[in-house]
PDB file of C-alpha atoms in Angstrom:
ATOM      1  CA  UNK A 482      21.003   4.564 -28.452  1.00  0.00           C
ATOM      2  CA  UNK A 483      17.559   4.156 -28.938  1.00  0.00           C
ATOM      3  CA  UNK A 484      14.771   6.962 -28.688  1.00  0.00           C
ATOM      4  CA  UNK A 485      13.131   4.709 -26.271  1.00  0.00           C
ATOM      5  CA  UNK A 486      16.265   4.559 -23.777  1.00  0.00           C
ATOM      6  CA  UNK A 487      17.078   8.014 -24.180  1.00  0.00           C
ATOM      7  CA  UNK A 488      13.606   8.845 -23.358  1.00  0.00           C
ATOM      8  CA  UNK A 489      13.335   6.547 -20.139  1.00  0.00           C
ATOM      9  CA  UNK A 490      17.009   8.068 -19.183  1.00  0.00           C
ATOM     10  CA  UNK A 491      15.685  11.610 -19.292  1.00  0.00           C
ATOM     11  CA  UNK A 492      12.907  10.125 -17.440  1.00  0.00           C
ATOM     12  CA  UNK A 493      14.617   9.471 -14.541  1.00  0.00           C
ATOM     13  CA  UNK A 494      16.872  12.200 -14.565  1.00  0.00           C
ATOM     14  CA  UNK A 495      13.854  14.435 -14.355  1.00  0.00           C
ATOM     15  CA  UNK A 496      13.028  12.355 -10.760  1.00  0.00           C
ATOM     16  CA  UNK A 497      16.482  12.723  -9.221  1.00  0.00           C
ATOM     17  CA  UNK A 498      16.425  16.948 -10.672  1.00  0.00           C
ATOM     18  CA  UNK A 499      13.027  17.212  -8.991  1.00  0.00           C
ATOM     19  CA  UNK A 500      14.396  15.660  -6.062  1.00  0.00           C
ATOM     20  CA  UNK A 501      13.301  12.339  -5.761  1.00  0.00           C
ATOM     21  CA  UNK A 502      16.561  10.485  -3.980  1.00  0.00           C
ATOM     22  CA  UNK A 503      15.231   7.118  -2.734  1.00  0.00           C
ATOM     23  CA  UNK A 504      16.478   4.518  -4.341  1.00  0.00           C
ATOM     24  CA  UNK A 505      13.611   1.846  -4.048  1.00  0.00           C
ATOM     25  CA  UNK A 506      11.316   4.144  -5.128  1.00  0.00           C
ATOM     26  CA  UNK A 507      14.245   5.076  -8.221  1.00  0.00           C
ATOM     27  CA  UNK A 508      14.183   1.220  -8.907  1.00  0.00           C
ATOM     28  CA  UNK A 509      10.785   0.863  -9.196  1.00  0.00           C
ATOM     29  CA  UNK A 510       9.741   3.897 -11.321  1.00  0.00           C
ATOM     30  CA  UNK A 511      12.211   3.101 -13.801  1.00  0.00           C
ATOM     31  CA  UNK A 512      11.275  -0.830 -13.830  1.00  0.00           C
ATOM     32  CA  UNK A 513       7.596   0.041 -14.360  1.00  0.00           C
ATOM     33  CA  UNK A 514       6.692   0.306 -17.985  1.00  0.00           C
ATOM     34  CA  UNK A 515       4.338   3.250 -18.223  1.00  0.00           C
ATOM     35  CA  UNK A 516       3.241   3.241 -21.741  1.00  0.00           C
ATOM     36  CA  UNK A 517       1.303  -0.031 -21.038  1.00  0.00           C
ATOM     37  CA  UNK A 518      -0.601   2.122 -18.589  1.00  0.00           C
ATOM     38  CA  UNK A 519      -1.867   4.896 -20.615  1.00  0.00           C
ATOM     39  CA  UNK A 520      -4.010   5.200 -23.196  1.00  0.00           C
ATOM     40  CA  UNK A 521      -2.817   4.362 -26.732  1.00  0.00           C
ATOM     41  CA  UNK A 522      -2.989   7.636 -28.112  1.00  0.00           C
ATOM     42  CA  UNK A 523      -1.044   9.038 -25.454  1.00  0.00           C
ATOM     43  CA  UNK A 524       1.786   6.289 -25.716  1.00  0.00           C
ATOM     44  CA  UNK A 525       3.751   9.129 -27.238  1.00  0.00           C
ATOM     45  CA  UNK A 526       3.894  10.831 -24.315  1.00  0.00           C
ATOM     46  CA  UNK A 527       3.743   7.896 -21.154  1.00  0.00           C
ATOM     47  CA  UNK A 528       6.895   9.406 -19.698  1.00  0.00           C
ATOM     48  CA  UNK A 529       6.284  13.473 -20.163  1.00  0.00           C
ATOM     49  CA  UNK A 530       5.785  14.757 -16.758  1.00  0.00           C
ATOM     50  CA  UNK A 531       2.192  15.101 -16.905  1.00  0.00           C
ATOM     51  CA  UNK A 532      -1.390  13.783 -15.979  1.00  0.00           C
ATOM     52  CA  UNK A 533      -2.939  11.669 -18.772  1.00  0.00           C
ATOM     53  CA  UNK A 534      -6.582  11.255 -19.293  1.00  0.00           C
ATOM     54  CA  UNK A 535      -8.051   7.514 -18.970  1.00  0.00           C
ATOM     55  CA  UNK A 536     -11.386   5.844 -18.930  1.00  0.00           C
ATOM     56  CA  UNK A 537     -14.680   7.383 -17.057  1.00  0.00           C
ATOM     57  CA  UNK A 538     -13.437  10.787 -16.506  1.00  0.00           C
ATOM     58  CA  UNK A 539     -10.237   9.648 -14.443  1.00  0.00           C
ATOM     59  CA  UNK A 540      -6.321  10.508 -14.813  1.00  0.00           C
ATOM     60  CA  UNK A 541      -3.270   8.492 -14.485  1.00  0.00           C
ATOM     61  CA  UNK A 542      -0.848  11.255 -12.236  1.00  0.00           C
ATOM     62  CA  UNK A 543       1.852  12.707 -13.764  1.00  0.00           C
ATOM     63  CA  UNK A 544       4.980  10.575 -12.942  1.00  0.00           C
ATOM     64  CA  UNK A 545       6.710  12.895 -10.678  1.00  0.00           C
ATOM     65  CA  UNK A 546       3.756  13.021  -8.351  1.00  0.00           C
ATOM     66  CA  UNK A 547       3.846   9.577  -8.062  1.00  0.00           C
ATOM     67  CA  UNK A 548       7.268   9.352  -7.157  1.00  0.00           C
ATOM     68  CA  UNK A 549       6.958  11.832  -4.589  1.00  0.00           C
ATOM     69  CA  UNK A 550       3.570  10.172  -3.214  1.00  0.00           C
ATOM     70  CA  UNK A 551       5.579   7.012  -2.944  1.00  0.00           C
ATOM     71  CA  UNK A 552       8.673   8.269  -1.417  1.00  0.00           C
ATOM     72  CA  UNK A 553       7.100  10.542   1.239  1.00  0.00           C
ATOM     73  CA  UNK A 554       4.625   7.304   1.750  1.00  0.00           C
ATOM     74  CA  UNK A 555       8.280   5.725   2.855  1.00  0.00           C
ATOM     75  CA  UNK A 556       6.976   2.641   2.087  1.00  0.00           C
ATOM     76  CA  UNK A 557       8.916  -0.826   2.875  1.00  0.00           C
ATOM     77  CA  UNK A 558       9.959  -4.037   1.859  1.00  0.00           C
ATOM     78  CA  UNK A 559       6.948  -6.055   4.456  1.00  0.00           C
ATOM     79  CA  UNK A 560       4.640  -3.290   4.571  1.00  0.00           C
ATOM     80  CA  UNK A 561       0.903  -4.587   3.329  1.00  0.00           C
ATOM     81  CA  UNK A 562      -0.435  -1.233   1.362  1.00  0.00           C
ATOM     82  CA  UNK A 563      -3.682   0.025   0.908  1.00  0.00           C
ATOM     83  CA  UNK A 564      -4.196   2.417  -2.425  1.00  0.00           C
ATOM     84  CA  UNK A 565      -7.522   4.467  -3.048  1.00  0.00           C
ATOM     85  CA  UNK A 566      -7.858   4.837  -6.421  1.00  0.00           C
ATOM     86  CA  UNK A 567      -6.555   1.927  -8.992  1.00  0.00           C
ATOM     87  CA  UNK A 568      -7.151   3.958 -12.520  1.00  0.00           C
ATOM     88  CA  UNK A 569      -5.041   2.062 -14.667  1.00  0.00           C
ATOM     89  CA  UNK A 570      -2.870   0.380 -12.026  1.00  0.00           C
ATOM     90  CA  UNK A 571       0.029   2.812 -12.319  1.00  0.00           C
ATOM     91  CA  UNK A 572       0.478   3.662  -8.800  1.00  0.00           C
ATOM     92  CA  UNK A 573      -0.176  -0.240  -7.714  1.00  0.00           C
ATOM     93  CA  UNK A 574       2.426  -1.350  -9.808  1.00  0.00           C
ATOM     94  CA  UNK A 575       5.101   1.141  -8.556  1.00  0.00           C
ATOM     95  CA  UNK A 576       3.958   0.735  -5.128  1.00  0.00           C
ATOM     96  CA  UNK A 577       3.837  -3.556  -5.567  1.00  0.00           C
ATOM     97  CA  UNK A 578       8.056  -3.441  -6.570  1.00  0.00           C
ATOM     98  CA  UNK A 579       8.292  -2.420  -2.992  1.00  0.00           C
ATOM     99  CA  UNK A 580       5.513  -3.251  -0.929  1.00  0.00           C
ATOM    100  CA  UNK A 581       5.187  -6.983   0.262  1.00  0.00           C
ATOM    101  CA  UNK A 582       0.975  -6.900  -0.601  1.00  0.00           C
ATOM    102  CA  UNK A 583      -0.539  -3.743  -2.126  1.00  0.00           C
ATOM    103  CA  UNK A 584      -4.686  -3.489  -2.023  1.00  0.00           C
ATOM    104  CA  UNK A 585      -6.011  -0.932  -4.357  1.00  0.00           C
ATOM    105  CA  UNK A 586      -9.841  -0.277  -4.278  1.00  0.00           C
ATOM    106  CA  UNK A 587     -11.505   1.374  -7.620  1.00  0.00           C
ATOM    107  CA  UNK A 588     -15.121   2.707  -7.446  1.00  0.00           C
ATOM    108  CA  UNK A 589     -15.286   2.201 -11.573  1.00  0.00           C
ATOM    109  CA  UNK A 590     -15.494  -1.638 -12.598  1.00  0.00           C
ATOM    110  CA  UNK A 591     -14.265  -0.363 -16.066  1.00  0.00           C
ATOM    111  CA  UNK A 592     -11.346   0.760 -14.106  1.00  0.00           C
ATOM    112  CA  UNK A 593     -11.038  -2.353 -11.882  1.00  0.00           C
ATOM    113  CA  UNK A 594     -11.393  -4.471 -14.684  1.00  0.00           C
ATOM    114  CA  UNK A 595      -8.852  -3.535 -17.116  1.00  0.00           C
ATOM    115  CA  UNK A 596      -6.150  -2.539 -14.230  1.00  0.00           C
ATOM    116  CA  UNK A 597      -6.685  -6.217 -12.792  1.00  0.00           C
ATOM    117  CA  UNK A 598      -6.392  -7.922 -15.971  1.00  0.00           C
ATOM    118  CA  UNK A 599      -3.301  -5.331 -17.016  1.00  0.00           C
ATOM    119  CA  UNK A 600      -1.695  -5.760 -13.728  1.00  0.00           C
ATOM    120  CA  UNK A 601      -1.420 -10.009 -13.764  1.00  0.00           C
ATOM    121  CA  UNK A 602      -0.805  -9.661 -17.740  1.00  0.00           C
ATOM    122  CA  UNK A 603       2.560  -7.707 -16.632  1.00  0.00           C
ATOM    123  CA  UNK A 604       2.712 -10.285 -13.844  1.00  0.00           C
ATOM    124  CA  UNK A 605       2.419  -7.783 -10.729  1.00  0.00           C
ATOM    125  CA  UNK A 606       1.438 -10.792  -8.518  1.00  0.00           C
ATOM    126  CA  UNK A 607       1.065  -8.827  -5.332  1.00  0.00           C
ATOM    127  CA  UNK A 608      -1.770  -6.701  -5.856  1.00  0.00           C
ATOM    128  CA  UNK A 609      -5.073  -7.482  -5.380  1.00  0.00           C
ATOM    129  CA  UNK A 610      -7.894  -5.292  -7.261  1.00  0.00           C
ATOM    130  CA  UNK A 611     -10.961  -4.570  -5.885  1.00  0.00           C
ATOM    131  CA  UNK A 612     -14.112  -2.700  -6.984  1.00  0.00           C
ATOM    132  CA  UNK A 613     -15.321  -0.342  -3.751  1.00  0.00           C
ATOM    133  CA  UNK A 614     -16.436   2.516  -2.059  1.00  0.00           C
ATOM    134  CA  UNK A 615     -12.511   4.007  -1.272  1.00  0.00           C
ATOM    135  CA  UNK A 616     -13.920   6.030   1.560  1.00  0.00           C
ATOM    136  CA  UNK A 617     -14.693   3.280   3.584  1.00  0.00           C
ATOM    137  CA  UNK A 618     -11.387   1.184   2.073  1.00  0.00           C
ATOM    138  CA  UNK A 619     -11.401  -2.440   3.108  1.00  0.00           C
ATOM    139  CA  UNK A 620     -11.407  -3.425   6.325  1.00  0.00           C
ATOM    140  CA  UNK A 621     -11.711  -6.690   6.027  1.00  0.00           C
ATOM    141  CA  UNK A 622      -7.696  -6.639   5.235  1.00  0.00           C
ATOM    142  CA  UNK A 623      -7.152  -4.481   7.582  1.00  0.00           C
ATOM    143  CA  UNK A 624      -4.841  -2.993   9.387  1.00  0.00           C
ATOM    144  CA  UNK A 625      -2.261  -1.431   6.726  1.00  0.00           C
ATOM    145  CA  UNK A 626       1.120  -0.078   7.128  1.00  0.00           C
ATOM    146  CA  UNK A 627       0.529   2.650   4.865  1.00  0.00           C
ATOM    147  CA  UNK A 628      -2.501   3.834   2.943  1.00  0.00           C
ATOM    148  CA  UNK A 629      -2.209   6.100  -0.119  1.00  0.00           C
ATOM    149  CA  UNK A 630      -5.325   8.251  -1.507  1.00  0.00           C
ATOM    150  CA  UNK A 631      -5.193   9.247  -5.296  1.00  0.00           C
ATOM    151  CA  UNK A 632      -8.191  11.497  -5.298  1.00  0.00           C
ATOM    152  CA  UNK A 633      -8.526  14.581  -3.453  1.00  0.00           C
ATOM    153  CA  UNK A 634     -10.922  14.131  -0.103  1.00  0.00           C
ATOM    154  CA  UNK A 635     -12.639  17.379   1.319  1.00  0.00           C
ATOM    155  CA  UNK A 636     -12.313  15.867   4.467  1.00  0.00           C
ATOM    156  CA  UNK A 637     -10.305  13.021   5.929  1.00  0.00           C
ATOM    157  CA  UNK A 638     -11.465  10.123   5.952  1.00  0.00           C
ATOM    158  CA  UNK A 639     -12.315   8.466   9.753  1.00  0.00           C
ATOM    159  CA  UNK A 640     -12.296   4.869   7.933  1.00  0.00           C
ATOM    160  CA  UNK A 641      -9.133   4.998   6.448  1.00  0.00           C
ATOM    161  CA  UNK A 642      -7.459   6.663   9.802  1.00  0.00           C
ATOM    162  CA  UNK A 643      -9.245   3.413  11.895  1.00  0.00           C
ATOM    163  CA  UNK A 644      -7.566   0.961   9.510  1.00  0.00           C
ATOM    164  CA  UNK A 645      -4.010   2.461   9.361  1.00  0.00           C
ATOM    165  CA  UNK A 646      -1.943   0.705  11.730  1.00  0.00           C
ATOM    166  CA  UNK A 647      -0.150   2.033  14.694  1.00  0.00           C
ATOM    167  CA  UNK A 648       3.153   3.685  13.682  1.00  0.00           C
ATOM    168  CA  UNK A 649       1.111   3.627   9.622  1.00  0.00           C
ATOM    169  CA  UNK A 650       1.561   6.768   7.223  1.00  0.00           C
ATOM    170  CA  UNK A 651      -1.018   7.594   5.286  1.00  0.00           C
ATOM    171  CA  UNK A 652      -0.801  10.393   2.011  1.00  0.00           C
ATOM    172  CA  UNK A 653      -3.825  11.731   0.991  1.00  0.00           C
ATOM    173  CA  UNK A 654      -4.915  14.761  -1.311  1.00  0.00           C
ATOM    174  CA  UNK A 655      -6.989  17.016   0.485  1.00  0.00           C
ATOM    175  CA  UNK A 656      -8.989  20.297  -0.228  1.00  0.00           C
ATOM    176  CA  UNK A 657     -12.135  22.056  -2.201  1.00  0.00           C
ATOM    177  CA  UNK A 658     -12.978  19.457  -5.353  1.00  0.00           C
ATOM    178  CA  UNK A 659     -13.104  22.858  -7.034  1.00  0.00           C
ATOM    179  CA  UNK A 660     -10.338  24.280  -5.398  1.00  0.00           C
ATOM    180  CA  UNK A 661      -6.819  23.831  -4.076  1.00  0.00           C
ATOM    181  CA  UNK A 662      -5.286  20.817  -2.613  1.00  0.00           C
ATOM    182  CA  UNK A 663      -2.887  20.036  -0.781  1.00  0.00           C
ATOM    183  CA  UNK A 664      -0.842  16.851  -0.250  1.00  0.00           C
ATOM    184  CA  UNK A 665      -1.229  15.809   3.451  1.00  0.00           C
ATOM    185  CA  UNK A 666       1.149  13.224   5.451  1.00  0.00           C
ATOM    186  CA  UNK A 667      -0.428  11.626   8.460  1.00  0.00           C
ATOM    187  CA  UNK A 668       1.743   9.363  10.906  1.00  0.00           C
ATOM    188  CA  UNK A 669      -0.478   7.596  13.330  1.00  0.00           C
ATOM    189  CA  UNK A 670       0.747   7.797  16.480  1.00  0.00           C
ATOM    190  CA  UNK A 671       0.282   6.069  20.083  1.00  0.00           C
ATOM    191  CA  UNK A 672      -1.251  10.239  20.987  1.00  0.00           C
ATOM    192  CA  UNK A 673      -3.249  10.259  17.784  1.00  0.00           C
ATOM    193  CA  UNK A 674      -2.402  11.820  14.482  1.00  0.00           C
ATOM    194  CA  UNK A 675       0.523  13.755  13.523  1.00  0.00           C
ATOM    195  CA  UNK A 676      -0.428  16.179  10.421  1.00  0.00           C
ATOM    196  CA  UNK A 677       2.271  17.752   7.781  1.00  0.00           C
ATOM    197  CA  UNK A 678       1.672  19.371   4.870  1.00  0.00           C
ATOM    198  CA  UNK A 679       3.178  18.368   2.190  1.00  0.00           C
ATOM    199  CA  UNK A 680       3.028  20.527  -1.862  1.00  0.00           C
ATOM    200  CA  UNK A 681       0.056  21.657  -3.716  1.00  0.00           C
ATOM    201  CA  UNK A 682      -1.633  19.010  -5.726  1.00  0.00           C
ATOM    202  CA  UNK A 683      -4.798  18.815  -8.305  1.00  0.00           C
ATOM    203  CA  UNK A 684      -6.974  15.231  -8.132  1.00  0.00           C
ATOM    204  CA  UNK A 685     -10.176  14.257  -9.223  1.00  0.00           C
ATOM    205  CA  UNK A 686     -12.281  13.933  -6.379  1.00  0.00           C
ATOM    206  CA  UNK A 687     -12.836  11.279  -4.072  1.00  0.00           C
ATOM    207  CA  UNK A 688     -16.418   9.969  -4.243  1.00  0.00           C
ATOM    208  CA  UNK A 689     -18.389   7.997  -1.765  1.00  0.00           C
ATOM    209  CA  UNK A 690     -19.701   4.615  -3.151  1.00  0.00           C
ATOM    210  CA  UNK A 691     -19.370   2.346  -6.197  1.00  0.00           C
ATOM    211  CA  UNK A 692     -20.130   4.157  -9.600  1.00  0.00           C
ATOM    212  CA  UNK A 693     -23.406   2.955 -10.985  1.00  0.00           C
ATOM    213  CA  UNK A 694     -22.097   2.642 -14.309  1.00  0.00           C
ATOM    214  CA  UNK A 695     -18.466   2.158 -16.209  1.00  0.00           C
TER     215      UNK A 695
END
């Protein structure tokens, strides 16, 4: 057996030991190729259970958090997805092998750039990338079924609540951008929002607006 098999096999049995059970979210984690979403120097370790730097100051989350994102997101075969954040794409792509539409917003054009041309290169044909402010997400396409936040928000954010759909689930990291985070789950509900908390987490932070440069 290869090095590269046994290494995606240990991959995945680190997700099920952690605890990740669903099986979409299984499917899609191991069909996603990671190493074409790091940085070359880092191919060696694209599926070690840790954050990876990447372009303009940014991470790609360790793969385990991703997972976990996705499966508490509970995300289903129709459901149109909004993602704040792009970085490399990672997240879309997992996210697009269950989704029906995913719509991931990236304040850096370096980012939005190489993640769109990455994404259709590995032919992820249902995602659409889009340079923006995240904060104010994209109404335009709105409403989503569930929303997904990859950077930690002090606060949460009113524009992303108003285009959730009723019924929609959104995961966000939120806290201090010098301090903890947590991991919160909102369900939107008929009587408002219903809150859980979720694990511990550490993003870069959520910024308002486009980034002048990269």
């Amino acid at each position: 057996m290869s090095d590269d098999k046994t290494e995606r096999m240990e991959f995945m049995l680190m997700l099920r030991r952690r605890g990740i059970s669903n099986q979409a979210v299984l499917r899609a984690m191991d069909t996603v190729p990671r190493e074409h979403f790091v940085e070359s120097r880092h191919s060696d370790n694209a599926y070690a259970d840790q954050a990876l730097p990447i372009d303009c100051g940014q991470t790609i989350s360790q793969p385990y958090v991703v997972a976990y994102m996705t499966e508490q997101l509970d995300v289903r075969e129709g459901h149109r997805v909004l993602e704040v954040g792009t970085g490399s794409g990672y997240q879309a792509a997992v996210l697009s092998r269950i989704a029906r539409k995913v719509v991931t917003l990236e304040r850096y054009r370096t980012l939005a750039n190489s993640a769109r041309a990455r994404l259709k290169t590995l032919g992820y044909d249902n995602v659409e990338v889009l340079l923006g402010d995240g904060l104010g997400g994209e109404p335009l396409r709105a409403p989503y079924d569930r929303i997904i936040v990859t950077a930690a928000a002090e606060s949460i954010p009113q524009a992303l609540v108003d285009q959730l759909a009723e019924d929609g689930v959104m995961i966000l990291p939120l806290g201090p951008h010098s301090g903890s985070q947590e991991l919160i789950k909102l369900t939107k509900t008929k009587e408002g929002l219903q809150r859980e908390t979720l694990i511990g987490v550490r993003f870069v932070p959520l910024l308002p607006g486009k980034a002048r440069e990269l």
